[in-house]
Amino acid sequence: MDIRISVRSLVEFIFRSGDISDSSNGTLPVEAMNAGSRVHRKLQKRAGSYYSSEVPLRMDVEEHAHHITIEGRADGIIDKSENEESVDEPEAYITDAGIDDPGHFADMAEGYEVDYTDGSVMIDEIKGVYANLDDMDGPKKVHIAQAMCYAYIYASENELDGIDVRISYVNLESEKEKFFRRHYTFAYLKEWFDEMMAQLVMWLDLVEAHKVARDASILDMEFPFEYRKGQKEMALYVYRAIEKEKHLYVQAPTGIGKTMAAIYPTVKSFAQGQVTKLFYLTAKTIAHTVARDAIQLLMDRGLRFVTVILTAKEKICLQDDMECNPAVCPYAAGHFDRVNAALYDIVSHESMIDREKVSEYAAKYKVCPFELSLDVSLFADAVLCDYNYVFDPRASLKRFFANEGGREGGYVFLVDEAHNLVDRASSMYSAQLIKEDFLEIRKLVLKYGGRLARHLGSCNKELLALKKDVPDEGYRVLSGIAGLHLKLLSLHDALKAFLEEHKNIDERSRILDFYFNLTSFLNIAEMMDENYVIYDELIGDGRFMLKLYCVKPAANIRACLDKGLATVFFSATILPVRYYMEMLSDCPEDQAIYIPSPFDRENRRILIANDVTTRYTKRNADQYSNIYRYIESAVKSRKGNYMVFFPSYAMLEQTGNLIDENAFGYDIRVIRQEPYMSESDREDFLAAFDSDENVLALCIMGGIFSEGIDLTGDKLVGAIVVGPGLPQVCTERKLMMDYFDSRKSASGDGRYSDSDGFRYAYQYPGVNKVFQAAGRVIRTESDQGIILLLDERFSSRRYTELFPVEWSDYQVCRRNTVDRMLEDFWSGKSK
């Protein structure tokens, strides 16, 4: 097994120790990198002529059947071994003490001038930190280990009998310094290094043994059942996309087995050596079940595969109240001291690692279950998780997607229900600040001193100036926020230092929330390009908001996809596909395929009522009555369960109030979707379709019941969709419309039509909700049912040209013809 690993990654895995910090997710990558570079340059510049900076080091090691390349870059090396002057070992040194006794390092206090004549060769490891250096009794184990690793490689290359190691700490804010120094004999370093390699080999043996068994099981693995119509075609295209390292968009109807058609060829590709990990990404946790079942089916037929299902931190936390503070949480305290033992145990004995399994091992070893699950993902073949673990800069798996040098891995991303990713990604890559939060936090911290309060007041003053210029319409597009941005960076430094100093104050949780939000805002600010709009707005409750709005997330998504090998976006409603291709990756080399529905069109009827309008300006009592009469006709046409999808709760309420349960000719139960339904409420709602009652369910288009639920057979015989599902008019929809209209004007290439602003902001997102709602009816080959579209706009070319190919047999009806057309469809149909 060939493996290449950096010194830092190696020691951070083998020698990690200590607690989980509740503020560890607040680092600004660019800011930290710049600050770190600054202190590195400062120390390196004054070190003298014998000091070499950023020295690349590498060692190849043969251990068992493994060829291991260890490489890194030492911050500094002082080498006076060629100097003829005699070199005396300083008395303050402790020689050959291990990393478990960091306090035995010689402590060179702040301001100490290092005498480089004390030792002929020294490795200097520089660490920029925000911690108070006065509280530091010795260097951290992992920092010692990193320096020792460099020391061993350099001493081995140069045949040295001994070498010095110095850990140089610099506070990134105050630039205060503190140094720790120690001398090692080469014999000691070799013994230590060999012990470290033995630990690494233990993990590599585990990985290699599994890989051999997995690949052998894949070679003879066959598709688990007879291919359905369209399923083999999709599987073939997925396999080719992986082989050619491309992105593929798949429009395929419900019922052909999209999940298995995506997973099977991906798993087969592992044996070819291309693929190292499968990420199955979903918008909702419940969707993981389908992927899990597909993988389990292959495992039941002999596949050796490790799968981990990632669960949100707040859901998997073993505490009653989630607070990742080691002073409060026993699973956070000392987590890194115990996690490697827990990790080795779980990946050695489990294959399908779900929430219950993770919680079991976390409780056994007293470690954080969420962090344990993330570590398991390093050793898993498949990771089933939410979109945000790959795409969200706040939550992405940095173990995979922030790797050193930005090298890509053999990852395949299978993006289920990909139509959901556009809005989710736009939200992930946007960020906002609320002016009133600055005043709230300022009041909380005033009693602890004025420095942080002054930074908060300065930023609030900038926001107040912006607020005064907001026009009467309530929002304004800004060209930039350079002045405020600089003050926010200073505030972030002050917050970081404050949190380091005040770890157990009552206000810490609220200040942390503010700190993380500020971190997110500054990180997003670094990502901004021409796909962003900066705007400020007085929001509904009177507060003032400044927002970095990502209108088109394709560039950010593509940057994530570039970390992998290939991507498959698939959905039953990824239409129009050119819209999704442009919004999600915008790469001309991407491919799209359309898998036709295998279901008999005779089993369903699509009717468009062109004497109904749901336009906002024409909504009145007559139109609500008209909508209800269509619902009544549909429900009367045949006993059964029906779902009606409304564009808003207001229209649901207006129409629902007209329902007379005695008017349908048979007993029927009317149920309504309510705002903020609990999990048990949702389960009760869906359970009604399993009862012997006839059900009329009033739902919200695009809501929790319009996708991701399977009501097969007689569980649902009709879906009535009220209106084209246009999103409500709001600031960001207006900005999106202006953005795409202006892009056409600016480019002059005719790429966008005159109406593209409206289409991208309103029509395409709306019609997708329609397709999702209508898709509840026909789920299997034997299902029968009606789809009734209530709005005259559906019969216009602007909409019919977006319909799936299978909808070409739609029929137009009116109030005086709908009863007959429904009767014609149902006559002779089996119950």
Short mmCIF file of C-alpha atoms in Angstrom, two decimals, residues 209-445:
data_model
loop_
_atom_site.label_atom_id
_atom_site.label_comp_id
_atom_site.label_asym_id
_atom_site.label_seq_id
_atom_site.Cartn_x
_atom_site.Cartn_y
_atom_site.Cartn_z
CA ALA A 209 -7.20 -5.56 4.96
CA HIS A 210 -10.62 -4.03 4.47
CA LYS A 211 -9.74 -2.72 1.00
CA VAL A 212 -8.60 -6.15 -0.18
CA ALA A 213 -11.75 -7.81 1.16
CA ARG A 214 -13.98 -5.06 -0.24
CA ASP A 215 -12.53 -5.12 -3.74
CA ALA A 216 -12.68 -8.92 -3.88
CA SER A 217 -16.36 -8.82 -2.91
CA ILE A 218 -17.08 -6.22 -5.61
CA LEU A 219 -15.56 -8.17 -8.50
CA ASP A 220 -18.26 -10.84 -8.50
CA MET A 221 -21.08 -8.54 -7.34
CA GLU A 222 -24.09 -8.51 -9.66
CA PHE A 223 -27.03 -6.14 -9.80
CA PRO A 224 -29.32 -7.31 -6.98
CA PHE A 225 -32.47 -7.77 -9.07
CA GLU A 226 -33.77 -7.60 -12.60
CA TYR A 227 -33.27 -4.17 -14.13
CA ARG A 228 -36.36 -2.01 -14.39
CA LYS A 229 -37.05 -0.08 -17.57
CA GLY A 230 -34.61 2.86 -17.69
CA GLN A 231 -32.61 1.68 -14.67
CA LYS A 232 -29.84 -0.05 -16.61
CA GLU A 233 -29.49 2.95 -18.90
CA MET A 234 -29.05 5.27 -15.93
CA ALA A 235 -26.54 2.92 -14.27
CA LEU A 236 -24.48 2.81 -17.47
CA TYR A 237 -24.37 6.60 -17.77
CA VAL A 238 -23.33 6.89 -14.11
CA TYR A 239 -20.51 4.38 -14.63
CA ARG A 240 -19.27 6.28 -17.69
CA ALA A 241 -19.43 9.63 -15.89
CA ILE A 242 -17.20 8.22 -13.14
CA GLU A 243 -14.85 6.64 -15.67
CA LYS A 244 -14.50 9.95 -17.54
CA GLU A 245 -14.47 12.05 -14.33
CA LYS A 246 -17.43 14.19 -15.39
CA HIS A 247 -20.58 15.66 -13.85
CA LEU A 248 -23.88 14.08 -14.90
CA TYR A 249 -27.46 15.35 -14.54
CA VAL A 250 -30.18 12.71 -14.54
CA GLN A 251 -33.89 13.42 -14.91
CA ALA A 252 -35.56 10.11 -14.07
CA PRO A 253 -39.08 9.36 -12.86
CA THR A 254 -39.96 7.93 -9.48
CA GLY A 255 -40.20 4.17 -9.55
CA ILE A 256 -37.28 3.16 -11.79
CA GLY A 257 -34.90 2.72 -8.85
CA LYS A 258 -32.70 5.81 -9.19
CA THR A 259 -30.90 5.20 -5.90
CA MET A 260 -29.65 1.73 -6.80
CA ALA A 261 -28.92 2.86 -10.38
CA ALA A 262 -26.59 5.49 -8.90
CA ILE A 263 -25.04 3.47 -6.06
CA TYR A 264 -24.34 0.16 -7.85
CA PRO A 265 -22.04 1.52 -10.62
CA THR A 266 -20.28 3.72 -8.06
CA VAL A 267 -19.55 0.74 -5.83
CA LYS A 268 -18.34 -1.26 -8.86
CA SER A 269 -15.90 1.56 -9.63
CA PHE A 270 -14.11 1.05 -6.29
CA ALA A 271 -12.58 -2.17 -7.61
CA GLN A 272 -11.09 -0.30 -10.59
CA GLY A 273 -9.04 1.83 -8.20
CA GLN A 274 -10.63 5.12 -9.29
CA VAL A 275 -13.06 5.66 -6.45
CA THR A 276 -12.01 5.89 -2.79
CA LYS A 277 -15.21 7.20 -1.23
CA LEU A 278 -18.89 7.57 -2.04
CA PHE A 279 -20.79 10.59 -0.70
CA TYR A 280 -24.56 10.20 -0.92
CA LEU A 281 -25.99 13.67 -0.35
CA THR A 282 -29.60 14.47 0.52
CA ALA A 283 -31.67 17.49 1.50
CA LYS A 284 -33.53 15.66 4.26
CA THR A 285 -32.41 13.10 6.83
CA ILE A 286 -35.23 10.71 5.99
CA ALA A 287 -33.86 10.33 2.45
CA HIS A 288 -30.77 8.57 3.86
CA THR A 289 -32.96 5.53 4.50
CA VAL A 290 -33.32 4.73 0.80
CA ALA A 291 -29.55 4.83 0.23
CA ARG A 292 -28.89 2.83 3.37
CA ASP A 293 -31.35 0.14 2.27
CA ALA A 294 -29.71 -0.05 -1.17
CA ILE A 295 -26.23 -0.52 0.30
CA GLN A 296 -27.52 -3.00 2.87
CA LEU A 297 -29.10 -5.01 0.04
CA LEU A 298 -25.70 -5.27 -1.65
CA MET A 299 -24.06 -6.17 1.65
CA ASP A 300 -26.60 -8.94 2.22
CA ARG A 301 -25.37 -10.37 -1.10
CA GLY A 302 -21.74 -10.38 -0.03
CA LEU A 303 -20.44 -6.82 -0.41
CA ARG A 304 -17.84 -5.85 2.23
CA PHE A 305 -18.51 -2.16 2.72
CA VAL A 306 -18.31 0.33 5.59
CA THR A 307 -21.02 2.99 5.62
CA VAL A 308 -21.49 5.84 8.08
CA ILE A 309 -24.65 7.91 8.37
CA LEU A 310 -23.92 11.39 9.69
CA THR A 311 -26.47 12.85 12.09
CA ALA A 312 -26.67 16.52 13.06
CA LYS A 313 -24.81 17.42 16.23
CA GLU A 314 -27.91 18.56 18.13
CA LYS A 315 -29.72 15.30 17.32
CA ILE A 316 -26.93 12.89 18.27
CA CYS A 317 -25.70 14.73 21.37
CA LEU A 318 -25.81 12.51 24.48
CA GLN A 319 -26.46 15.46 26.79
CA ASP A 320 -29.89 16.93 27.55
CA ASP A 321 -28.61 20.37 26.58
CA MET A 322 -25.99 20.60 23.85
CA GLU A 323 -23.10 22.73 25.09
CA CYS A 324 -19.68 21.82 23.66
CA ASN A 325 -17.82 23.23 26.64
CA PRO A 326 -15.43 20.80 28.39
CA ALA A 327 -16.28 22.44 31.71
CA VAL A 328 -19.90 21.33 31.24
CA CYS A 329 -19.84 18.32 28.89
CA PRO A 330 -17.99 15.16 30.07
CA TYR A 331 -17.86 13.94 26.45
CA ALA A 332 -16.02 17.08 25.33
CA ALA A 333 -13.57 16.98 28.26
CA GLY A 334 -10.65 14.75 27.30
CA HIS A 335 -12.38 13.68 24.07
CA PHE A 336 -9.13 13.56 22.06
CA ASP A 337 -7.40 11.46 24.74
CA ARG A 338 -9.89 8.63 24.14
CA VAL A 339 -11.23 9.02 20.62
CA ASN A 340 -8.61 6.96 18.75
CA ALA A 341 -9.43 3.90 20.87
CA ALA A 342 -13.14 4.38 20.19
CA LEU A 343 -12.49 4.92 16.49
CA TYR A 344 -10.38 1.76 16.10
CA ASP A 345 -12.99 -0.30 17.92
CA ILE A 346 -15.97 0.87 15.87
CA VAL A 347 -14.36 0.63 12.43
CA SER A 348 -12.92 -2.80 13.31
CA HIS A 349 -16.28 -4.29 14.26
CA GLU A 350 -19.08 -2.42 12.46
CA SER A 351 -20.10 -2.02 8.81
CA MET A 352 -23.40 -0.09 8.87
CA ILE A 353 -22.60 2.69 11.32
CA ASP A 354 -25.75 4.67 12.06
CA ARG A 355 -26.81 7.01 14.83
CA GLU A 356 -27.45 4.17 17.28
CA LYS A 357 -24.06 2.52 16.69
CA VAL A 358 -22.18 5.80 17.01
CA SER A 359 -24.01 6.63 20.25
CA GLU A 360 -23.23 3.17 21.64
CA TYR A 361 -19.47 3.48 21.11
CA ALA A 362 -19.42 7.15 22.17
CA ALA A 363 -21.04 6.27 25.48
CA LYS A 364 -18.65 3.31 25.95
CA TYR A 365 -15.53 5.47 25.50
CA LYS A 366 -17.02 8.73 26.79
CA VAL A 367 -16.35 10.74 23.63
CA CYS A 368 -18.46 13.15 21.60
CA PRO A 369 -20.65 11.08 19.25
CA PHE A 370 -20.76 13.76 16.57
CA GLU A 371 -16.99 14.14 16.40
CA LEU A 372 -16.61 10.34 16.49
CA SER A 373 -18.92 9.99 13.49
CA LEU A 374 -16.86 12.54 11.55
CA ASP A 375 -13.70 10.55 12.31
CA VAL A 376 -15.44 7.34 11.20
CA SER A 377 -16.08 8.99 7.82
CA LEU A 378 -12.31 8.88 7.19
CA PHE A 379 -12.42 5.08 7.23
CA ALA A 380 -15.84 4.57 5.65
CA ASP A 381 -16.40 3.63 2.02
CA ALA A 382 -19.72 5.49 1.91
CA VAL A 383 -20.82 8.61 3.76
CA LEU A 384 -24.56 9.30 3.82
CA CYS A 385 -25.15 12.88 4.85
CA ASP A 386 -26.87 16.20 4.28
CA TYR A 387 -25.77 18.54 1.49
CA ASN A 388 -24.07 20.84 3.97
CA TYR A 389 -21.30 18.36 4.88
CA VAL A 390 -19.89 18.84 1.37
CA PHE A 391 -21.04 22.27 0.26
CA ASP A 392 -21.61 24.47 3.32
CA PRO A 393 -18.43 26.38 4.27
CA ARG A 394 -19.67 26.45 7.87
CA ALA A 395 -20.13 22.69 8.20
CA SER A 396 -18.19 20.95 5.41
CA LEU A 397 -16.01 17.94 6.20
CA LYS A 398 -12.65 19.67 6.30
CA ARG A 399 -11.05 16.23 6.69
CA PHE A 400 -11.73 15.82 2.97
CA PHE A 401 -12.33 19.23 1.45
CA ALA A 402 -9.72 21.45 3.12
CA ASN A 403 -6.80 19.12 2.44
CA GLU A 404 -3.33 20.53 2.13
CA GLY A 405 -2.59 21.82 -1.34
CA GLY A 406 -6.21 21.45 -2.40
CA ARG A 407 -5.52 18.03 -3.95
CA GLU A 408 -8.58 16.21 -5.19
CA GLY A 409 -9.59 12.80 -3.88
CA GLY A 410 -11.27 9.82 -5.50
CA TYR A 411 -14.66 10.96 -4.28
CA VAL A 412 -17.94 10.44 -6.09
CA PHE A 413 -20.82 12.72 -5.09
CA LEU A 414 -24.32 11.32 -5.60
CA VAL A 415 -26.69 14.27 -5.11
CA ASP A 416 -30.24 13.02 -4.51
CA GLU A 417 -33.28 15.28 -5.07
CA ALA A 418 -30.85 17.71 -6.69
CA HIS A 419 -33.59 20.23 -7.45
CA ASN A 420 -33.41 21.20 -3.74
CA LEU A 421 -29.77 22.18 -3.94
CA VAL A 422 -30.23 25.53 -5.73
CA ASP A 423 -31.98 27.31 -2.86
CA ARG A 424 -30.02 25.41 -0.21
CA ALA A 425 -26.69 26.36 -1.80
CA SER A 426 -27.70 29.99 -2.20
CA SER A 427 -28.43 30.05 1.52
CA MET A 428 -25.19 28.24 2.41
CA TYR A 429 -23.08 30.77 0.54
CA SER A 430 -24.93 33.84 1.83
CA ALA A 431 -24.41 35.59 5.15
CA GLN A 432 -25.97 38.44 7.07
CA LEU A 433 -25.43 40.74 10.01
CA ILE A 434 -28.11 42.34 12.19
CA LYS A 435 -27.22 45.74 13.57
CA GLU A 436 -29.18 45.25 16.79
CA ASP A 437 -27.06 42.18 17.66
CA PHE A 438 -24.00 44.40 18.00
CA LEU A 439 -25.74 46.54 20.62
CA GLU A 440 -26.96 43.45 22.49
CA ILE A 441 -23.48 41.90 22.67
CA ARG A 442 -21.96 45.26 23.64
CA LYS A 443 -24.27 45.42 26.67
CA LEU A 444 -23.28 41.87 27.66
CA VAL A 445 -19.51 42.49 27.58
#
